[in-house]
Amino acid sequence: MSASLDSGPSLPPQTTRQQLAELRGPATVPRPLDARALAALAANPGCRRRALLDGAGVDKSALAAKLGSPAPFGQSQFAIVRGNSFEAKVKADGGRELLRLVGADEPGEVSVPDLAAAGPEGRTARTALALREATGAGTWTLLDHPLLALEVAGSPVYLEPDAVVVRPDGGWTVVEIKSFPMIDGSADPAKVGAAARQAAVYVLALERVAARTEGARVAHSVVLVCPKDFSNVPTASLVDVRKQRSVTRRQLDRLTRIDEIAAALPEGVSFDVAERSAQELAASVECVPHQYAPECLAACELAFHCRSRAREDDAVETLGRSVRAELGGLTTVGAVLAAARGEQGDPADPAVAALRRAKALREEALACR
């Protein structure tokens, strides 16, 4: 699908947009897909269920709750307020403190352009224009909450990083502001990894604009700003996201287009949480192929529903991706146990042979106790 710099990614055909709206519920406001959700989607590109629900803007938390499997996670209001307060402190005084953390000792005059515009398409175009102007001006520029666009599975996604800094030499740097502490110069590796995957999505979207802006280049190291030790004083660290960027781009390219998934659905499928019963929603959800893995529990609101269904089907996916890959054509736990006991399965199958060998070794070990 073609895309222009100022308009963002091209929109899906009218018929596809109408179908997605009907799936979500005509009266339901679509839930925007942010960088965190997009990174989680890229981590499991084979899950058509999540791709469709996210593309249609379905509120997966509300859907999971109505299905009886609410996700027991989410950010607390206290954490949100604390994060907003810390971000305001970092960006105070026209962003000079933030630029100091980025590496500008004497930034001189700092430009903070107004990025307000009507609608996401307007804000995306205004951000692109501000980036072009800042690159041509050759001065320090801080873009506070710019809006970037990325095309995912044939559908436009709008992304809003905390900040983008444009250097006098034309370099663009993504800034991620987090409220978790950086103690003695290092932070929780799991939280840093999540922030890096999220920032990699912003880098991909920013590169799309840079490709059409003369003299621009996007840094592959993002600036992570966190509270220092146990204080509220901001400190920064450079995080190389080249690996996360490459993985995310490759995974996003593997996603099946939303219109193809929607076209394969039978008539009557709907995810309208307000109008449909739990039984109707469950039937609709089961119409969309999914790819469950234990890792989904930390990233997808619908994962607990998918896990319960996988357990009911005795699917080996509940044991993890690595185990599933080793078992070949054995798709249920019952089939795995039967193969290990010699009740079924081809002895020439490497997976069956390995299971029977493991069972023999276990029995030998128990006999020696």
mmCIF file of N, CA, C and O in Angstrom, residues 51-110:
data_model
loop_
_atom_site.group_PDB
_atom_site.id
_atom_site.type_symbol
_atom_site.label_atom_id
_atom_site.label_comp_id
_atom_site.label_asym_id
_atom_site.label_seq_id
_atom_site.Cartn_x
_atom_site.Cartn_y
_atom_site.Cartn_z
ATOM 1 N N ALA A 51 -3.905 -10.161 16.196
ATOM 2 C CA ALA A 51 -3.750 -9.210 15.094
ATOM 3 C C ALA A 51 -5.094 -8.613 14.692
ATOM 4 O O ALA A 51 -5.219 -7.407 14.477
ATOM 5 N N LEU A 52 -6.129 -9.457 14.609
ATOM 6 C CA LEU A 52 -7.451 -8.969 14.213
ATOM 7 C C LEU A 52 -8.070 -8.085 15.283
ATOM 8 O O LEU A 52 -8.598 -7.006 14.995
ATOM 9 N N LEU A 53 -8.012 -8.531 16.543
ATOM 10 C CA LEU A 53 -8.614 -7.758 17.625
ATOM 11 C C LEU A 53 -7.928 -6.403 17.786
ATOM 12 O O LEU A 53 -8.589 -5.375 17.988
ATOM 13 N N ASP A 54 -6.597 -6.384 17.678
ATOM 14 C CA ASP A 54 -5.885 -5.116 17.781
ATOM 15 C C ASP A 54 -6.164 -4.240 16.566
ATOM 16 O O ASP A 54 -6.335 -3.025 16.689
ATOM 17 N N GLY A 55 -6.208 -4.840 15.375
ATOM 18 C CA GLY A 55 -6.479 -4.066 14.169
ATOM 19 C C GLY A 55 -7.869 -3.461 14.173
ATOM 20 O O GLY A 55 -8.078 -2.372 13.645
ATOM 21 N N ALA A 56 -8.832 -4.178 14.772
ATOM 22 C CA ALA A 56 -10.197 -3.665 14.837
ATOM 23 C C ALA A 56 -10.403 -2.710 16.001
ATOM 24 O O ALA A 56 -11.478 -2.097 16.107
ATOM 25 N N GLY A 57 -9.418 -2.575 16.870
ATOM 26 C CA GLY A 57 -9.553 -1.668 18.008
ATOM 27 C C GLY A 57 -10.431 -2.206 19.111
ATOM 28 O O GLY A 57 -11.044 -1.440 19.866
ATOM 29 N N VAL A 58 -10.507 -3.545 19.240
ATOM 30 C CA VAL A 58 -11.328 -4.159 20.280
ATOM 31 C C VAL A 58 -10.641 -4.009 21.635
ATOM 32 O O VAL A 58 -9.425 -4.179 21.750
ATOM 33 N N ASP A 59 -11.407 -3.684 22.658
ATOM 34 C CA ASP A 59 -10.888 -3.597 24.020
ATOM 35 C C ASP A 59 -10.749 -5.027 24.557
ATOM 36 O O ASP A 59 -11.717 -5.628 25.019
ATOM 37 N N LYS A 60 -9.542 -5.562 24.509
ATOM 38 C CA LYS A 60 -9.337 -6.965 24.890
ATOM 39 C C LYS A 60 -9.538 -7.174 26.382
ATOM 40 O O LYS A 60 -9.928 -8.262 26.806
ATOM 41 N N SER A 61 -9.293 -6.155 27.196
ATOM 42 C CA SER A 61 -9.526 -6.286 28.640
ATOM 43 C C SER A 61 -11.010 -6.497 28.926
ATOM 44 O O SER A 61 -11.391 -7.378 29.705
ATOM 45 N N ALA A 62 -11.870 -5.675 28.286
ATOM 46 C CA ALA A 62 -13.311 -5.816 28.470
ATOM 47 C C ALA A 62 -13.802 -7.141 27.902
ATOM 48 O O ALA A 62 -14.679 -7.803 28.479
ATOM 49 N N LEU A 63 -13.237 -7.542 26.777
ATOM 50 C CA LEU A 63 -13.624 -8.815 26.159
ATOM 51 C C LEU A 63 -13.255 -9.988 27.061
ATOM 52 O O LEU A 63 -14.066 -10.895 27.281
ATOM 53 N N ALA A 64 -12.040 -9.965 27.607
ATOM 54 C CA ALA A 64 -11.602 -11.051 28.487
ATOM 55 C C ALA A 64 -12.453 -11.118 29.744
ATOM 56 O O ALA A 64 -12.799 -12.204 30.227
ATOM 57 N N ALA A 65 -12.820 -9.955 30.292
ATOM 58 C CA ALA A 65 -13.655 -9.929 31.492
ATOM 59 C C ALA A 65 -15.023 -10.532 31.219
ATOM 60 O O ALA A 65 -15.559 -11.293 32.035
ATOM 61 N N LYS A 66 -15.608 -10.223 30.064
ATOM 62 C CA LYS A 66 -16.930 -10.765 29.743
ATOM 63 C C LYS A 66 -16.865 -12.267 29.471
ATOM 64 O O LYS A 66 -17.827 -12.998 29.722
ATOM 65 N N LEU A 67 -15.713 -12.733 28.994
ATOM 66 C CA LEU A 67 -15.537 -14.162 28.752
ATOM 67 C C LEU A 67 -15.253 -14.935 30.039
ATOM 68 O O LEU A 67 -15.190 -16.160 30.023
ATOM 69 N N GLY A 68 -15.061 -14.200 31.146
ATOM 70 C CA GLY A 68 -14.815 -14.853 32.425
ATOM 71 C C GLY A 68 -13.361 -15.132 32.720
ATOM 72 O O GLY A 68 -13.040 -15.861 33.655
ATOM 73 N N SER A 69 -12.454 -14.526 31.936
ATOM 74 C CA SER A 69 -11.017 -14.727 32.157
ATOM 75 C C SER A 69 -10.304 -13.385 32.160
ATOM 76 O O SER A 69 -9.484 -13.091 31.281
ATOM 77 N N PRO A 70 -10.622 -12.516 33.139
ATOM 78 C CA PRO A 70 -9.994 -11.187 33.151
ATOM 79 C C PRO A 70 -8.496 -11.279 33.373
ATOM 80 O O PRO A 70 -8.012 -12.175 34.069
ATOM 81 N N ALA A 71 -7.774 -10.355 32.751
ATOM 82 C CA ALA A 71 -6.323 -10.322 32.912
ATOM 83 C C ALA A 71 -5.975 -9.645 34.238
ATOM 84 O O ALA A 71 -6.346 -8.493 34.451
ATOM 85 N N PRO A 72 -5.264 -10.345 35.128
ATOM 86 C CA PRO A 72 -4.962 -9.770 36.446
ATOM 87 C C PRO A 72 -3.723 -8.885 36.439
ATOM 88 O O PRO A 72 -2.867 -8.991 37.304
ATOM 89 N N PHE A 73 -3.601 -8.039 35.422
ATOM 90 C CA PHE A 73 -2.475 -7.115 35.420
ATOM 91 C C PHE A 73 -2.916 -5.814 34.797
ATOM 92 O O PHE A 73 -3.950 -5.719 34.153
ATOM 93 N N GLY A 74 -2.072 -4.814 34.949
ATOM 94 C CA GLY A 74 -2.389 -3.469 34.451
ATOM 95 C C GLY A 74 -1.672 -2.446 35.307
ATOM 96 O O GLY A 74 -1.255 -2.742 36.431
ATOM 97 N N GLN A 75 -1.513 -1.261 34.784
ATOM 98 C CA GLN A 75 -0.784 -0.220 35.491
ATOM 99 C C GLN A 75 -1.714 0.494 36.466
ATOM 100 O O GLN A 75 -2.824 0.878 36.110
ATOM 101 N N SER A 76 -1.241 0.674 37.699
ATOM 102 C CA SER A 76 -2.046 1.321 38.716
ATOM 103 C C SER A 76 -2.123 2.822 38.454
ATOM 104 O O SER A 76 -1.259 3.410 37.804
ATOM 105 N N GLN A 77 -3.189 3.429 38.985
ATOM 106 C CA GLN A 77 -3.335 4.869 38.850
ATOM 107 C C GLN A 77 -2.200 5.612 39.538
ATOM 108 O O GLN A 77 -1.740 6.651 39.061
ATOM 109 N N PHE A 78 -1.720 5.064 40.650
ATOM 110 C CA PHE A 78 -0.599 5.693 41.352
ATOM 111 C C PHE A 78 0.636 5.722 40.470
ATOM 112 O O PHE A 78 1.351 6.727 40.386
ATOM 113 N N ALA A 79 0.904 4.603 39.764
ATOM 114 C CA ALA A 79 2.071 4.544 38.883
ATOM 115 C C ALA A 79 1.928 5.516 37.720
ATOM 116 O O ALA A 79 2.909 6.136 37.285
ATOM 117 N N ILE A 80 0.700 5.655 37.206
ATOM 118 C CA ILE A 80 0.470 6.587 36.098
ATOM 119 C C ILE A 80 0.718 8.028 36.541
ATOM 120 O O ILE A 80 1.395 8.798 35.853
ATOM 121 N N VAL A 81 0.191 8.394 37.717
ATOM 122 C CA VAL A 81 0.391 9.751 38.242
ATOM 123 C C VAL A 81 1.870 10.012 38.514
ATOM 124 O O VAL A 81 2.406 11.077 38.175
ATOM 125 N N ARG A 82 2.543 9.026 39.094
ATOM 126 C CA ARG A 82 3.980 9.178 39.379
ATOM 127 C C ARG A 82 4.766 9.349 38.088
ATOM 128 O O ARG A 82 5.670 10.185 37.990
ATOM 129 N N GLY A 83 4.405 8.559 37.061
ATOM 130 C CA GLY A 83 5.101 8.661 35.785
ATOM 131 C C GLY A 83 4.880 10.007 35.117
ATOM 132 O O GLY A 83 5.818 10.595 34.569
ATOM 133 N N ASN A 84 3.653 10.504 35.159
ATOM 134 C CA ASN A 84 3.368 11.811 34.562
ATOM 135 C C ASN A 84 4.101 12.930 35.281
ATOM 136 O O ASN A 84 4.595 13.880 34.655
ATOM 137 N N SER A 85 4.167 12.826 36.612
ATOM 138 C CA SER A 85 4.867 13.848 37.394
ATOM 139 C C SER A 85 6.365 13.851 37.069
ATOM 140 O O SER A 85 6.976 14.922 36.907
ATOM 141 N N PHE A 86 6.943 12.661 36.943
ATOM 142 C CA PHE A 86 8.369 12.577 36.633
ATOM 143 C C PHE A 86 8.647 13.094 35.224
ATOM 144 O O PHE A 86 9.634 13.807 34.998
ATOM 145 N N GLU A 87 7.782 12.771 34.280
ATOM 146 C CA GLU A 87 7.970 13.243 32.906
ATOM 147 C C GLU A 87 7.908 14.768 32.847
ATOM 148 O O GLU A 87 8.695 15.411 32.133
ATOM 149 N N ALA A 88 6.970 15.370 33.595
ATOM 150 C CA ALA A 88 6.873 16.833 33.623
ATOM 151 C C ALA A 88 8.147 17.451 34.182
ATOM 152 O O ALA A 88 8.609 18.499 33.701
ATOM 153 N N LYS A 89 8.736 16.820 35.173
ATOM 154 C CA LYS A 89 9.980 17.332 35.764
ATOM 155 C C LYS A 89 11.125 17.267 34.749
ATOM 156 O O LYS A 89 11.914 18.207 34.620
ATOM 157 N N VAL A 90 11.173 16.155 33.990
ATOM 158 C CA VAL A 90 12.242 15.989 33.009
ATOM 159 C C VAL A 90 12.133 17.037 31.905
ATOM 160 O O VAL A 90 13.142 17.563 31.425
ATOM 161 N N LYS A 91 10.912 17.382 31.502
ATOM 162 C CA LYS A 91 10.709 18.293 30.378
ATOM 163 C C LYS A 91 10.552 19.753 30.809
ATOM 164 O O LYS A 91 10.264 20.619 29.964
ATOM 165 N N ALA A 92 10.733 20.041 32.088
ATOM 166 C CA ALA A 92 10.573 21.411 32.588
ATOM 167 C C ALA A 92 11.625 22.342 31.980
ATOM 168 O O ALA A 92 12.639 21.882 31.435
ATOM 169 N N ASP A 93 11.366 23.632 32.090
ATOM 170 C CA ASP A 93 12.293 24.669 31.622
ATOM 171 C C ASP A 93 12.576 24.528 30.132
ATOM 172 O O ASP A 93 13.722 24.606 29.686
ATOM 173 N N GLY A 94 11.526 24.298 29.359
ATOM 174 C CA GLY A 94 11.689 24.232 27.917
ATOM 175 C C GLY A 94 12.482 23.046 27.431
ATOM 176 O O GLY A 94 13.009 23.057 26.311
ATOM 177 N N GLY A 95 12.599 22.022 28.265
ATOM 178 C CA GLY A 95 13.307 20.823 27.855
ATOM 179 C C GLY A 95 14.813 20.886 28.016
ATOM 180 O O GLY A 95 15.531 19.993 27.534
ATOM 181 N N ARG A 96 15.328 21.909 28.685
ATOM 182 C CA ARG A 96 16.783 22.044 28.818
ATOM 183 C C ARG A 96 17.398 20.914 29.641
ATOM 184 O O ARG A 96 18.490 20.440 29.336
ATOM 185 N N GLU A 97 16.710 20.484 30.680
ATOM 186 C CA GLU A 97 17.230 19.377 31.477
ATOM 187 C C GLU A 97 17.292 18.102 30.650
ATOM 188 O O GLU A 97 18.257 17.333 30.722
ATOM 189 N N LEU A 98 16.276 17.882 29.831
ATOM 190 C CA LEU A 98 16.258 16.706 28.971
ATOM 191 C C LEU A 98 17.388 16.762 27.952
ATOM 192 O O LEU A 98 18.081 15.758 27.710
ATOM 193 N N LEU A 99 17.610 17.933 27.353
ATOM 194 C CA LEU A 99 18.692 18.063 26.383
ATOM 195 C C LEU A 99 20.050 17.868 27.043
ATOM 196 O O LEU A 99 20.976 17.329 26.430
ATOM 197 N N ARG A 100 20.185 18.293 28.287
ATOM 198 C CA ARG A 100 21.439 18.049 29.006
ATOM 199 C C ARG A 100 21.670 16.555 29.171
ATOM 200 O O ARG A 100 22.797 16.057 29.011
ATOM 201 N N LEU A 101 20.596 15.810 29.460
ATOM 202 C CA LEU A 101 20.720 14.367 29.604
ATOM 203 C C LEU A 101 21.048 13.702 28.270
ATOM 204 O O LEU A 101 21.739 12.684 28.226
ATOM 205 N N VAL A 102 20.562 14.302 27.187
ATOM 206 C CA VAL A 102 20.851 13.756 25.861
ATOM 207 C C VAL A 102 22.293 14.022 25.454
ATOM 208 O O VAL A 102 22.862 13.283 24.649
ATOM 209 N N GLY A 103 22.897 15.063 26.010
ATOM 210 C CA GLY A 103 24.301 15.338 25.711
ATOM 211 C C GLY A 103 24.578 16.745 25.246
ATOM 212 O O GLY A 103 25.691 17.042 24.801
ATOM 213 N N ALA A 104 23.612 17.651 25.355
ATOM 214 C CA ALA A 104 23.807 19.038 24.942
ATOM 215 C C ALA A 104 24.189 19.868 26.156
ATOM 216 O O ALA A 104 23.328 20.237 26.956
ATOM 217 N N ASP A 105 25.490 20.175 26.297
ATOM 218 C CA ASP A 105 25.940 20.949 27.458
ATOM 219 C C ASP A 105 25.437 22.383 27.384
ATOM 220 O O ASP A 105 24.925 22.930 28.360
ATOM 221 N N GLU A 106 25.585 23.018 26.233
ATOM 222 C CA GLU A 106 25.117 24.393 26.030
ATOM 223 C C GLU A 106 24.247 24.422 24.779
ATOM 224 O O GLU A 106 24.705 24.764 23.684
ATOM 225 N N PRO A 107 22.974 24.036 24.909
ATOM 226 C CA PRO A 107 22.131 23.941 23.715
ATOM 227 C C PRO A 107 21.778 25.267 23.078
ATOM 228 O O PRO A 107 21.349 25.328 21.935
ATOM 229 N N GLY A 108 21.996 26.379 23.811
ATOM 230 C CA GLY A 108 21.601 27.676 23.282
ATOM 231 C C GLY A 108 20.089 27.773 23.192
ATOM 232 O O GLY A 108 19.361 27.320 24.073
ATOM 233 N N GLU A 109 19.611 28.342 22.099
ATOM 234 C CA GLU A 109 18.172 28.459 21.930
ATOM 235 C C GLU A 109 17.586 27.101 21.546
ATOM 236 O O GLU A 109 18.037 26.453 20.606
ATOM 237 N N VAL A 110 16.574 26.676 22.286
ATOM 238 C CA VAL A 110 15.929 25.376 22.054
ATOM 239 C C VAL A 110 14.549 25.611 21.461
ATOM 240 O O VAL A 110 13.747 26.376 22.011
#
